[in-house]
C-alpha cells in the first residue's frame, strides 16, 4: 500500500514540477518586464509630479510658477500596457488549462488510499480484547495513553485525560508529571539555564545520557544568546563547554565556527539553526525526565509491523472458516525491546497464556498447566500411581512425585 501511495504522490509531484519548470520562468520574466514598464511609465512620472506639487504648495524657492500638470499615459503607452497585460493573462490562462492534468493524479491518490486501506481489523486474534465495554481493559488503555502523553511531554493532554477518566495514578507518576510540567514550562520560555539547574538537582545518576542532554542544552542556549544578544556574551558563555571539551570536541569546534562567522554564516552551519532542533531537543528532554517507556508506542510499532502479515493470515483462515486454535500468533514478529515477560513450557514448547498459565510444582520445576493436565491424565500415571497415592504426578524433570494440590499458578506482570 505504502509503495503504491508513494508512487501516486511521486507522479503528482513530478507533474507539478513539470508545470513549475514550464511556467515559473515565463511568469517571472513577464513580471519583471511589467515592473520595469510600470516604473518608467507610471511610478517615475508620478514621483516627479508629486515632488513638483509639494514644492508648489509649500512655495519653496525652486517652486514652479504654475501648478504642475498631472501626468497622462500616452496612447502609445496605453497600448503597450494593454499588450503586456494581455500576454500575462494568456500565460495564466494556459497554466490554468494545463494544471488540470494534475487532477487525475490527485484523485488517483484518494482512490488508491480507499482501495488499499484496511479498515476492518476484526478477527485477527483468537483472544481479542474488548476495550470499549470491559472496564478493566478500558482503564488499562486509558493508563497507557496517559503514560504516552506524559512521556511525549503533552502534560496538559495527560491532565485532561486523567480528569475525564478519573484515572488512579501512582504517586511516583504524579511526581514525574509535576517535574515534566516544570521542565516543559521552562523550555517553552527558553530558560535553558534554569532547566540545567533543575536537572542537576533532579538527576541522581549523572551518566552519559545526562551529560549529553546538558551539553545539548548549553549548545542551544549558546546559539540563543548568539542570535538574540551579541557575540561577546556568547563568547563568554563558551566557558560552559569546558567540561565537555574532550567528549564533544567536534561539536564544540562547529559551534565556535558559527560564533566566528555569525551573522555571515555559510550553509555549513545551517544544521545549528534548523527550526527542528527545538522540538527534537524537547522530545529528548521529555524522554529523559519522564523515564517512561510507553507501552502504547511499543504496541503501535509492533502492531504496524505485524498487521500486514496478520491480515494475510486472516484471509487464509477466513477462506477455510477457521481461526488459529492456539493463542500464539502463527508468525514470529521481532520486537526491538521485549516489553513483557514470557514463559515457554519446556514440555509442550508453547508460550504460556491466560488460559494456559505456568505452574510451579512442589519440587520447584515450572511447566504449563496444559502439560500438568496431560501428565496427570497419563494412563500409566493413573494405573500405577494415582490410584495408589491419590491425586499425584511425577515431575518430568526430577524423581520427585508430587501432589497436584500443591501446584501453584504463576503470574507475570
Ligand atoms: Zn521437579
mmCIF file of C-alpha atoms and ligand atoms in Angstrom:
data_model
loop_
_atom_site.group_PDB
_atom_site.id
_atom_site.type_symbol
_atom_site.label_atom_id
_atom_site.label_comp_id
_atom_site.label_asym_id
_atom_site.label_seq_id
_atom_site.Cartn_x
_atom_site.Cartn_y
_atom_site.Cartn_z
ATOM 1 C CA UNK A 1 0.000 0.000 0.000
ATOM 2 C CA UNK A 2 2.703 2.450 1.037
ATOM 3 C CA UNK A 3 4.602 1.787 -2.194
ATOM 4 C CA UNK A 4 1.534 2.417 -4.325
ATOM 5 C CA UNK A 5 0.713 5.657 -2.494
ATOM 6 C CA UNK A 6 4.319 6.735 -2.738
ATOM 7 C CA UNK A 7 4.220 6.136 -6.498
ATOM 8 C CA UNK A 8 0.961 8.123 -6.782
ATOM 9 C CA UNK A 9 2.356 11.023 -4.779
ATOM 10 C CA UNK A 10 5.611 10.978 -6.752
ATOM 11 C CA UNK A 11 3.642 11.148 -10.004
ATOM 12 C CA UNK A 12 1.725 14.208 -8.748
ATOM 13 C CA UNK A 13 4.930 15.884 -7.585
ATOM 14 C CA UNK A 14 6.555 15.159 -10.971
ATOM 15 C CA UNK A 15 3.581 16.685 -12.757
ATOM 16 C CA UNK A 16 3.775 19.788 -10.551
ATOM 17 C CA UNK A 17 7.495 20.124 -11.184
ATOM 18 C CA UNK A 18 6.854 19.993 -14.930
ATOM 19 C CA UNK A 19 4.285 22.796 -14.696
ATOM 20 C CA UNK A 20 6.536 24.769 -12.429
ATOM 21 C CA UNK A 21 9.531 24.482 -14.749
ATOM 22 C CA UNK A 22 7.417 25.457 -17.728
ATOM 23 C CA UNK A 23 5.526 28.421 -16.280
ATOM 24 C CA UNK A 24 7.553 29.859 -13.426
ATOM 25 C CA UNK A 25 10.369 31.263 -15.646
ATOM 26 C CA UNK A 26 7.766 32.738 -18.031
ATOM 27 C CA UNK A 27 5.853 34.360 -15.180
ATOM 28 C CA UNK A 28 8.999 35.665 -13.524
ATOM 29 C CA UNK A 29 10.275 37.144 -16.775
ATOM 30 C CA UNK A 30 6.973 38.759 -17.508
ATOM 31 C CA UNK A 31 6.519 40.147 -14.005
ATOM 32 C CA UNK A 32 9.968 41.725 -14.163
ATOM 33 C CA UNK A 33 9.098 43.247 -17.524
ATOM 34 C CA UNK A 34 5.810 44.673 -16.196
ATOM 35 C CA UNK A 35 7.581 46.103 -13.162
ATOM 36 C CA UNK A 36 10.126 47.940 -15.327
ATOM 37 C CA UNK A 37 7.388 49.269 -17.560
ATOM 38 C CA UNK A 38 5.336 50.396 -14.587
ATOM 39 C CA UNK A 39 8.337 52.174 -13.089
ATOM 40 C CA UNK A 40 9.140 54.003 -16.330
ATOM 41 C CA UNK A 41 5.621 54.884 -17.407
ATOM 42 C CA UNK A 42 3.827 55.452 -14.103
ATOM 43 C CA UNK A 43 5.915 55.456 -10.934
ATOM 44 C CA UNK A 44 8.669 57.841 -12.072
ATOM 45 C CA UNK A 45 6.396 60.480 -13.702
ATOM 46 C CA UNK A 46 4.102 60.334 -10.646
ATOM 47 C CA UNK A 47 7.032 60.794 -8.242
ATOM 48 C CA UNK A 48 8.215 63.744 -10.298
ATOM 49 C CA UNK A 49 4.707 65.233 -10.301
ATOM 50 C CA UNK A 50 4.296 64.769 -6.527
ATOM 51 C CA UNK A 51 7.586 66.457 -5.793
ATOM 52 C CA UNK A 52 6.742 69.435 -8.063
ATOM 53 C CA UNK A 53 3.308 69.688 -6.482
ATOM 54 C CA UNK A 54 4.796 69.709 -2.981
ATOM 55 C CA UNK A 55 7.214 72.473 -3.949
ATOM 56 C CA UNK A 56 4.359 74.478 -5.437
ATOM 57 C CA UNK A 57 2.168 74.084 -2.342
ATOM 58 C CA UNK A 58 4.989 74.837 0.087
ATOM 59 C CA UNK A 59 6.169 77.732 -2.070
ATOM 60 C CA UNK A 60 9.883 76.883 -1.908
ATOM 61 C CA UNK A 61 12.454 78.947 -3.828
ATOM 62 C CA UNK A 62 12.624 76.472 -6.755
ATOM 63 C CA UNK A 63 8.822 76.083 -6.865
ATOM 64 C CA UNK A 64 7.197 76.139 -10.333
ATOM 65 C CA UNK A 65 5.098 79.229 -11.135
ATOM 66 C CA UNK A 66 2.145 77.201 -12.407
ATOM 67 C CA UNK A 67 0.726 74.140 -10.619
ATOM 68 C CA UNK A 68 2.230 71.047 -12.324
ATOM 69 C CA UNK A 69 0.042 69.081 -14.711
ATOM 70 C CA UNK A 70 -0.931 65.579 -13.716
ATOM 71 C CA UNK A 71 0.990 63.163 -15.969
ATOM 72 C CA UNK A 72 -1.085 61.244 -18.533
ATOM 73 C CA UNK A 73 -0.358 57.946 -20.237
ATOM 74 C CA UNK A 74 0.173 58.477 -23.946
ATOM 75 C CA UNK A 75 -1.922 56.420 -26.349
ATOM 76 C CA UNK A 76 1.210 54.521 -27.258
ATOM 77 C CA UNK A 77 1.963 53.767 -23.592
ATOM 78 C CA UNK A 78 -1.609 52.605 -23.003
ATOM 79 C CA UNK A 79 -1.400 50.268 -25.960
ATOM 80 C CA UNK A 80 1.919 48.886 -24.699
ATOM 81 C CA UNK A 81 0.446 48.382 -21.260
ATOM 82 C CA UNK A 82 -2.591 46.567 -22.576
ATOM 83 C CA UNK A 83 -0.493 44.325 -24.787
ATOM 84 C CA UNK A 84 1.727 43.280 -21.880
ATOM 85 C CA UNK A 85 -1.250 42.673 -19.603
ATOM 86 C CA UNK A 86 -2.874 40.515 -22.286
ATOM 87 C CA UNK A 87 0.306 38.483 -22.520
ATOM 88 C CA UNK A 88 0.290 37.957 -18.744
ATOM 89 C CA UNK A 89 -3.357 36.839 -18.802
ATOM 90 C CA UNK A 90 -2.576 34.454 -21.633
ATOM 91 C CA UNK A 91 0.180 32.776 -19.578
ATOM 92 C CA UNK A 92 -2.150 32.413 -16.588
ATOM 93 C CA UNK A 93 -4.928 31.042 -18.829
ATOM 94 C CA UNK A 94 -2.594 28.383 -20.257
ATOM 95 C CA UNK A 95 -1.358 27.475 -16.774
ATOM 96 C CA UNK A 96 -4.949 27.137 -15.633
ATOM 97 C CA UNK A 97 -5.689 24.818 -18.528
ATOM 98 C CA UNK A 98 -2.564 22.695 -18.123
ATOM 99 C CA UNK A 99 -2.886 22.237 -14.384
ATOM 100 C CA UNK A 100 -5.995 20.105 -14.955
ATOM 101 C CA UNK A 101 -3.642 17.256 -15.755
ATOM 102 C CA UNK A 102 -2.847 17.296 -12.029
ATOM 103 C CA UNK A 103 -6.422 16.464 -11.057
ATOM 104 C CA UNK A 104 -6.178 12.950 -12.428
ATOM 105 C CA UNK A 105 -3.078 12.223 -10.353
ATOM 106 C CA UNK A 106 -4.525 13.729 -7.172
ATOM 107 C CA UNK A 107 -7.768 11.776 -7.457
ATOM 108 C CA UNK A 108 -5.765 8.594 -8.065
ATOM 109 C CA UNK A 109 -4.107 9.154 -4.637
ATOM 110 C CA UNK A 110 -7.536 9.233 -2.979
ATOM 111 C CA UNK A 111 -8.815 6.193 -4.871
ATOM 112 C CA UNK A 112 -5.760 4.109 -4.062
ATOM 113 C CA UNK A 113 -5.952 5.129 -0.424
ATOM 114 C CA UNK A 114 -9.567 3.876 -0.310
ATOM 115 C CA UNK A 115 -8.677 0.729 -2.190
ATOM 116 C CA UNK A 116 -5.675 -0.312 -0.103
ATOM 117 C CA UNK A 117 -6.643 0.996 3.315
ATOM 118 C CA UNK A 118 -7.687 -1.893 5.519
ATOM 119 C CA UNK A 119 -10.295 -0.530 7.913
ATOM 120 C CA UNK A 120 -11.612 -3.858 9.168
ATOM 121 C CA UNK A 121 -9.244 -5.241 11.780
ATOM 122 C CA UNK A 122 -11.612 -7.722 13.414
ATOM 123 C CA UNK A 123 -10.991 -11.465 13.694
ATOM 124 C CA UNK A 124 -7.242 -11.115 13.698
ATOM 125 C CA UNK A 125 -6.720 -12.809 17.035
ATOM 126 C CA UNK A 126 -8.477 -15.534 18.894
ATOM 127 C CA UNK A 127 -8.400 -13.658 22.185
ATOM 128 C CA UNK A 128 -9.379 -10.202 21.032
ATOM 129 C CA UNK A 129 -9.788 -7.845 23.945
ATOM 130 C CA UNK A 130 -12.854 -5.683 24.289
ATOM 131 C CA UNK A 131 -11.534 -2.253 25.147
ATOM 132 C CA UNK A 132 -14.834 -0.419 24.779
ATOM 133 C CA UNK A 133 -17.102 -2.232 27.237
ATOM 134 C CA UNK A 134 -14.719 -4.113 29.517
ATOM 135 C CA UNK A 135 -13.961 -1.711 32.375
ATOM 136 C CA UNK A 136 -10.610 -3.226 33.338
ATOM 137 C CA UNK A 137 -9.319 -3.271 29.750
ATOM 138 C CA UNK A 138 -10.531 0.216 29.159
ATOM 139 C CA UNK A 139 -8.780 1.553 32.193
ATOM 140 C CA UNK A 140 -5.563 -0.199 31.074
ATOM 141 C CA UNK A 141 -5.796 1.516 27.695
ATOM 142 C CA UNK A 142 -6.517 4.878 29.352
ATOM 143 C CA UNK A 143 -3.466 4.432 31.556
ATOM 144 C CA UNK A 144 -1.290 3.543 28.576
ATOM 145 C CA UNK A 145 -2.474 6.664 26.778
ATOM 146 C CA UNK A 146 -1.794 8.744 29.870
ATOM 147 C CA UNK A 147 1.763 7.407 30.037
ATOM 148 C CA UNK A 148 2.277 8.046 26.359
ATOM 149 C CA UNK A 149 1.194 11.678 26.683
ATOM 150 C CA UNK A 150 3.371 12.044 29.744
ATOM 151 C CA UNK A 151 6.389 10.580 28.003
ATOM 152 C CA UNK A 152 5.992 12.796 24.981
ATOM 153 C CA UNK A 153 5.650 15.889 27.162
ATOM 154 C CA UNK A 154 1.976 16.556 26.391
ATOM 155 C CA UNK A 155 1.297 17.120 30.067
ATOM 156 C CA UNK A 156 -1.836 19.208 29.534
ATOM 157 C CA UNK A 157 -3.429 16.446 27.426
ATOM 158 C CA UNK A 158 -2.393 13.892 30.057
ATOM 159 C CA UNK A 159 -4.010 16.115 32.686
ATOM 160 C CA UNK A 160 -7.301 16.326 30.810
ATOM 161 C CA UNK A 161 -7.365 12.571 30.225
ATOM 162 C CA UNK A 162 -6.657 11.880 33.873
ATOM 163 C CA UNK A 163 -9.522 14.117 34.934
ATOM 164 C CA UNK A 164 -12.040 12.834 32.403
ATOM 165 C CA UNK A 165 -11.304 9.163 33.023
ATOM 166 C CA UNK A 166 -10.792 9.576 36.774
ATOM 167 C CA UNK A 167 -7.549 7.642 36.384
ATOM 168 C CA UNK A 168 -5.926 6.422 39.562
ATOM 169 C CA UNK A 169 -2.295 7.424 39.059
ATOM 170 C CA UNK A 170 0.519 6.030 41.171
ATOM 171 C CA UNK A 171 2.226 8.658 43.321
ATOM 172 C CA UNK A 172 5.583 8.267 41.530
ATOM 173 C CA UNK A 173 3.811 9.090 38.254
ATOM 174 C CA UNK A 174 2.310 12.219 39.828
ATOM 175 C CA UNK A 175 5.839 13.339 40.733
ATOM 176 C CA UNK A 176 7.037 12.699 37.160
ATOM 177 C CA UNK A 177 4.038 14.605 35.913
ATOM 178 C CA UNK A 178 4.915 17.653 38.014
ATOM 179 C CA UNK A 179 8.594 17.534 37.063
ATOM 180 C CA UNK A 180 7.699 17.303 33.387
ATOM 181 C CA UNK A 181 5.400 20.272 33.665
ATOM 182 C CA UNK A 182 8.142 22.356 35.275
ATOM 183 C CA UNK A 183 10.656 21.433 32.562
ATOM 184 C CA UNK A 184 8.153 21.964 29.747
ATOM 185 C CA UNK A 185 7.250 25.422 31.023
ATOM 186 C CA UNK A 186 10.897 26.412 31.314
ATOM 187 C CA UNK A 187 11.663 25.037 27.865
ATOM 188 C CA UNK A 188 8.825 26.948 26.247
ATOM 189 C CA UNK A 189 10.173 30.132 27.797
ATOM 190 C CA UNK A 190 13.643 29.144 26.537
ATOM 191 C CA UNK A 191 15.043 29.265 30.068
ATOM 192 C CA UNK A 192 17.754 26.725 29.304
ATOM 193 C CA UNK A 193 19.989 27.508 32.279
ATOM 194 C CA UNK A 194 17.052 27.036 34.653
ATOM 195 C CA UNK A 195 16.436 23.601 33.126
ATOM 196 C CA UNK A 196 20.119 22.729 33.585
ATOM 197 C CA UNK A 197 19.891 23.719 37.269
ATOM 198 C CA UNK A 198 16.687 21.726 37.658
ATOM 199 C CA UNK A 199 18.200 18.609 36.067
ATOM 200 C CA UNK A 200 21.295 18.950 38.228
ATOM 201 C CA UNK A 201 19.101 18.632 41.308
ATOM 202 C CA UNK A 202 16.660 16.161 39.793
ATOM 203 C CA UNK A 203 19.129 13.604 38.426
ATOM 204 C CA UNK A 204 20.670 11.089 40.765
ATOM 205 C CA UNK A 205 22.544 9.087 38.124
ATOM 206 C CA UNK A 206 24.677 11.516 36.144
ATOM 207 C CA UNK A 207 25.641 9.209 33.296
ATOM 208 C CA UNK A 208 26.497 9.770 29.622
ATOM 209 C CA UNK A 209 22.868 10.303 28.753
ATOM 210 C CA UNK A 210 22.610 13.063 31.358
ATOM 211 C CA UNK A 211 25.826 14.711 30.131
ATOM 212 C CA UNK A 212 24.629 14.598 26.555
ATOM 213 C CA UNK A 213 21.371 16.359 27.473
ATOM 214 C CA UNK A 214 23.212 19.024 29.477
ATOM 215 C CA UNK A 215 25.641 19.629 26.612
ATOM 216 C CA UNK A 216 22.763 19.981 24.165
ATOM 217 C CA UNK A 217 21.026 22.458 26.468
ATOM 218 C CA UNK A 218 24.226 24.523 26.741
ATOM 219 C CA UNK A 219 24.626 24.476 22.945
ATOM 220 C CA UNK A 220 21.038 25.573 22.474
ATOM 221 C CA UNK A 221 21.463 28.382 24.983
ATOM 222 C CA UNK A 222 24.720 29.458 23.338
ATOM 223 C CA UNK A 223 23.031 29.737 19.922
ATOM 224 C CA UNK A 224 20.120 31.517 21.527
ATOM 225 C CA UNK A 225 22.453 34.134 23.022
ATOM 226 C CA UNK A 226 24.313 34.442 19.720
ATOM 227 C CA UNK A 227 21.100 35.196 17.851
ATOM 228 C CA UNK A 228 19.307 37.312 20.456
ATOM 229 C CA UNK A 229 22.096 39.161 22.215
ATOM 230 C CA UNK A 230 25.616 39.506 20.914
ATOM 231 C CA UNK A 231 28.835 37.725 20.089
ATOM 232 C CA UNK A 232 30.670 38.842 23.221
ATOM 233 C CA UNK A 233 28.082 37.451 25.611
ATOM 234 C CA UNK A 234 28.060 34.249 23.540
ATOM 235 C CA UNK A 235 31.866 34.117 23.684
ATOM 236 C CA UNK A 236 31.718 34.480 27.453
ATOM 237 C CA UNK A 237 29.166 31.660 27.626
ATOM 238 C CA UNK A 238 31.618 29.318 25.856
ATOM 239 C CA UNK A 239 33.259 28.626 29.217
ATOM 240 C CA UNK A 240 30.317 26.346 29.948
ATOM 241 C CA UNK A 241 31.611 23.969 27.277
ATOM 242 C CA UNK A 242 34.848 23.363 29.112
ATOM 243 C CA UNK A 243 33.797 20.160 30.949
ATOM 244 C CA UNK A 244 32.595 18.725 27.614
ATOM 245 C CA UNK A 245 35.775 19.585 25.686
ATOM 246 C CA UNK A 246 37.120 16.070 25.408
ATOM 247 C CA UNK A 247 33.915 14.288 24.663
ATOM 248 C CA UNK A 248 32.282 16.676 22.194
ATOM 249 C CA UNK A 249 35.359 18.304 20.612
ATOM 250 C CA UNK A 250 33.981 18.251 17.064
ATOM 251 C CA UNK A 251 30.641 19.720 18.021
ATOM 252 C CA UNK A 252 32.236 22.484 20.083
ATOM 253 C CA UNK A 253 34.537 23.369 17.159
ATOM 254 C CA UNK A 254 31.482 23.591 14.934
ATOM 255 C CA UNK A 255 29.789 25.959 17.414
ATOM 256 C CA UNK A 256 32.944 28.092 17.610
ATOM 257 C CA UNK A 257 32.992 28.302 13.816
ATOM 258 C CA UNK A 258 29.427 29.600 13.879
ATOM 259 C CA UNK A 259 30.415 32.165 16.521
ATOM 260 C CA UNK A 260 33.318 33.365 14.384
ATOM 261 C CA UNK A 261 31.312 33.818 11.191
ATOM 262 C CA UNK A 262 27.987 34.918 12.666
ATOM 263 C CA UNK A 263 25.879 36.556 11.229
ATOM 264 C CA UNK A 264 27.501 35.873 7.820
ATOM 265 C CA UNK A 265 27.411 32.126 8.216
ATOM 266 C CA UNK A 266 27.843 29.687 5.360
ATOM 267 C CA UNK A 267 25.349 26.881 4.701
ATOM 268 C CA UNK A 268 27.798 24.578 6.542
ATOM 269 C CA UNK A 269 26.288 25.868 9.768
ATOM 270 C CA UNK A 270 22.639 25.566 8.743
ATOM 271 C CA UNK A 271 22.249 22.427 10.866
ATOM 272 C CA UNK A 272 22.810 24.502 14.021
ATOM 273 C CA UNK A 273 19.975 26.882 13.240
ATOM 274 C CA UNK A 274 17.483 24.385 11.851
ATOM 275 C CA UNK A 275 13.963 25.001 13.236
ATOM 276 C CA UNK A 276 13.576 21.282 14.000
ATOM 277 C CA UNK A 277 16.321 21.452 16.630
ATOM 278 C CA UNK A 278 13.962 22.941 19.213
ATOM 279 C CA UNK A 279 11.296 20.187 19.067
ATOM 280 C CA UNK A 280 13.983 17.482 18.749
ATOM 281 C CA UNK A 281 15.704 18.523 21.969
ATOM 282 C CA UNK A 282 12.319 18.926 23.634
ATOM 283 C CA UNK A 283 11.490 15.323 22.838
ATOM 284 C CA UNK A 284 14.880 14.065 24.177
ATOM 285 C CA UNK A 285 14.342 16.080 27.316
ATOM 286 C CA UNK A 286 10.858 14.652 27.866
ATOM 287 C CA UNK A 287 12.107 11.089 27.478
ATOM 288 C CA UNK A 288 14.892 11.801 29.922
ATOM 289 C CA UNK A 289 12.681 13.374 32.601
ATOM 290 C CA UNK A 290 9.717 11.002 32.289
ATOM 291 C CA UNK A 291 11.909 7.901 32.034
ATOM 292 C CA UNK A 292 8.776 6.051 30.927
ATOM 293 C CA UNK A 293 8.926 3.620 28.069
ATOM 294 C CA UNK A 294 5.479 3.993 26.667
ATOM 295 C CA UNK A 295 3.815 0.612 26.201
ATOM 296 C CA UNK A 296 1.405 2.213 23.757
ATOM 297 C CA UNK A 297 4.234 3.297 21.488
ATOM 298 C CA UNK A 298 5.719 -0.205 21.545
ATOM 299 C CA UNK A 299 2.310 -1.734 20.835
ATOM 300 C CA UNK A 300 1.635 0.572 17.916
ATOM 301 C CA UNK A 301 5.065 -0.080 16.415
ATOM 302 C CA UNK A 302 4.796 -3.838 16.825
ATOM 303 C CA UNK A 303 1.220 -3.741 15.525
ATOM 304 C CA UNK A 304 2.257 -1.785 12.453
ATOM 305 C CA UNK A 305 4.891 -4.423 11.690
ATOM 306 C CA UNK A 306 2.589 -7.353 12.388
ATOM 307 C CA UNK A 307 -0.661 -6.167 10.801
ATOM 308 C CA UNK A 308 0.162 -6.810 7.131
ATOM 309 C CA UNK A 309 1.199 -10.387 7.937
ATOM 310 C CA UNK A 310 -1.776 -10.963 10.215
ATOM 311 C CA UNK A 311 -4.166 -9.641 7.579
ATOM 312 C CA UNK A 312 -2.922 -12.117 5.013
ATOM 313 C CA UNK A 313 -3.142 -14.935 7.558
ATOM 314 C CA UNK A 314 -6.705 -13.903 8.342
ATOM 315 C CA UNK A 315 -7.719 -14.209 4.711
ATOM 316 C CA UNK A 316 -6.330 -17.767 4.674
ATOM 317 C CA UNK A 317 -8.199 -18.704 7.843
ATOM 318 C CA UNK A 318 -11.381 -16.960 6.725
ATOM 319 C CA UNK A 319 -11.403 -18.823 3.443
ATOM 320 C CA UNK A 320 -11.414 -22.056 5.436
ATOM 321 C CA UNK A 321 -13.727 -20.515 8.041
ATOM 322 C CA UNK A 322 -11.494 -21.276 10.995
ATOM 323 C CA UNK A 323 -9.382 -19.316 13.422
ATOM 324 C CA UNK A 324 -5.984 -20.319 14.751
ATOM 325 C CA UNK A 325 -6.504 -22.769 17.609
ATOM 326 C CA UNK A 326 -3.553 -21.696 19.672
ATOM 327 C CA UNK A 327 -3.361 -18.323 21.384
ATOM 328 C CA UNK A 328 0.072 -17.868 19.923
ATOM 329 C CA UNK A 329 0.416 -15.962 16.695
ATOM 330 C CA UNK A 330 1.274 -18.283 13.841
ATOM 331 C CA UNK A 331 4.050 -15.872 12.827
ATOM 332 C CA UNK A 332 7.144 -14.519 14.525
ATOM 333 C CA UNK A 333 7.361 -10.768 14.987
ATOM 334 C CA UNK A 334 10.579 -9.131 16.079
ATOM 335 C CA UNK A 335 10.082 -6.757 18.981
ATOM 336 C CA UNK A 336 13.052 -4.409 19.370
ATOM 337 C CA UNK A 337 12.746 -4.081 23.154
ATOM 338 C CA UNK A 338 10.973 -7.052 24.593
ATOM 339 C CA UNK A 339 8.344 -5.428 26.762
ATOM 340 C CA UNK A 340 6.916 -8.218 28.888
ATOM 341 C CA UNK A 341 7.963 -11.497 30.468
ATOM 342 C CA UNK A 342 7.022 -14.669 28.703
ATOM 343 C CA UNK A 343 7.198 -18.305 29.651
ATOM 344 C CA UNK A 344 7.574 -21.157 27.227
ATOM 345 C CA UNK A 345 6.570 -24.555 28.522
ATOM 346 C CA UNK A 346 9.567 -26.912 28.300
ATOM 347 C CA UNK A 347 7.247 -29.890 27.766
ATOM 348 C CA UNK A 348 4.755 -28.622 25.180
ATOM 349 C CA UNK A 349 7.064 -25.936 23.719
ATOM 350 C CA UNK A 350 4.212 -23.408 23.654
ATOM 351 C CA UNK A 351 4.087 -19.977 25.154
ATOM 352 C CA UNK A 352 2.103 -19.597 28.350
ATOM 353 C CA UNK A 353 -1.118 -17.570 28.127
ATOM 354 C CA UNK A 354 -4.075 -16.606 30.298
ATOM 355 C CA UNK A 355 -5.760 -19.932 29.601
ATOM 356 C CA UNK A 356 -2.568 -21.906 29.901
ATOM 357 C CA UNK A 357 -0.548 -20.247 32.676
ATOM 358 C CA UNK A 358 2.751 -21.518 34.067
ATOM 359 C CA UNK A 359 2.516 -23.799 37.108
ATOM 360 C CA UNK A 360 5.192 -24.317 39.734
ATOM 361 C CA UNK A 361 5.353 -27.866 41.021
ATOM 362 C CA UNK A 362 6.168 -28.625 44.635
ATOM 363 C CA UNK A 363 9.732 -29.585 43.619
ATOM 364 C CA UNK A 364 10.262 -26.107 42.140
ATOM 365 C CA UNK A 365 10.148 -27.023 38.438
ATOM 366 C CA UNK A 366 7.824 -24.958 36.266
ATOM 367 C CA UNK A 367 5.730 -26.288 33.382
ATOM 368 C CA UNK A 368 2.469 -25.140 31.784
ATOM 369 C CA UNK A 369 -0.980 -26.014 33.110
ATOM 370 C CA UNK A 370 -1.801 -27.996 29.983
ATOM 371 C CA UNK A 371 1.340 -30.051 30.485
ATOM 372 C CA UNK A 372 0.281 -30.749 34.083
ATOM 373 C CA UNK A 373 -3.135 -31.908 32.848
ATOM 374 C CA UNK A 374 -1.601 -34.124 30.215
ATOM 375 C CA UNK A 375 0.875 -35.660 32.638
ATOM 376 C CA UNK A 376 -1.677 -36.290 35.362
ATOM 377 C CA UNK A 377 -4.117 -37.823 32.856
ATOM 378 C CA UNK A 378 -1.454 -40.142 31.564
ATOM 379 C CA UNK A 379 -2.823 -43.665 31.677
ATOM 380 C CA UNK A 380 0.414 -45.052 33.074
ATOM 381 C CA UNK A 381 0.281 -42.495 35.889
ATOM 382 C CA UNK A 382 -3.333 -43.297 36.637
ATOM 383 C CA UNK A 383 -2.740 -47.040 36.848
ATOM 384 C CA UNK A 384 0.483 -47.073 38.751
ATOM 385 C CA UNK A 385 0.453 -44.051 40.965
ATOM 386 C CA UNK A 386 -2.703 -42.023 41.116
ATOM 387 C CA UNK A 387 -4.759 -44.972 42.202
ATOM 388 C CA UNK A 388 -2.364 -45.798 44.999
ATOM 389 C CA UNK A 389 -1.314 -42.318 46.132
ATOM 390 C CA UNK A 390 -4.330 -40.117 45.413
ATOM 391 C CA UNK A 391 -4.047 -37.147 43.001
ATOM 392 C CA UNK A 392 -0.325 -37.314 42.359
ATOM 393 C CA UNK A 393 2.005 -36.952 39.403
ATOM 394 C CA UNK A 394 5.668 -37.372 38.677
ATOM 395 C CA UNK A 395 7.761 -34.325 37.816
ATOM 396 C CA UNK A 396 9.149 -34.744 34.299
ATOM 397 C CA UNK A 397 12.468 -33.208 35.388
ATOM 398 C CA UNK A 398 13.326 -34.834 38.672
ATOM 399 C CA UNK A 399 12.496 -38.036 40.530
ATOM 400 C CA UNK A 400 10.003 -36.220 42.794
ATOM 401 C CA UNK A 401 6.472 -37.445 42.886
ATOM 402 C CA UNK A 402 4.206 -34.574 43.830
ATOM 403 C CA UNK A 403 0.706 -33.846 44.954
ATOM 404 C CA UNK A 404 -1.173 -31.883 42.306
ATOM 405 C CA UNK A 405 -2.910 -29.891 45.041
ATOM 406 C CA UNK A 406 0.475 -28.362 45.931
ATOM 407 C CA UNK A 407 0.930 -26.853 42.459
ATOM 408 C CA UNK A 408 0.984 -23.064 42.350
ATOM 409 C CA UNK A 409 -0.128 -20.909 39.413
ATOM 410 C CA UNK A 410 2.412 -18.249 38.446
ATOM 411 C CA UNK A 411 1.545 -14.787 37.145
ATOM 412 C CA UNK A 412 3.799 -12.463 35.200
ATOM 413 C CA UNK A 413 3.210 -8.768 35.429
HETATM 414 ZN ZN1 LIG B 1 10.848 -31.470 39.639
#
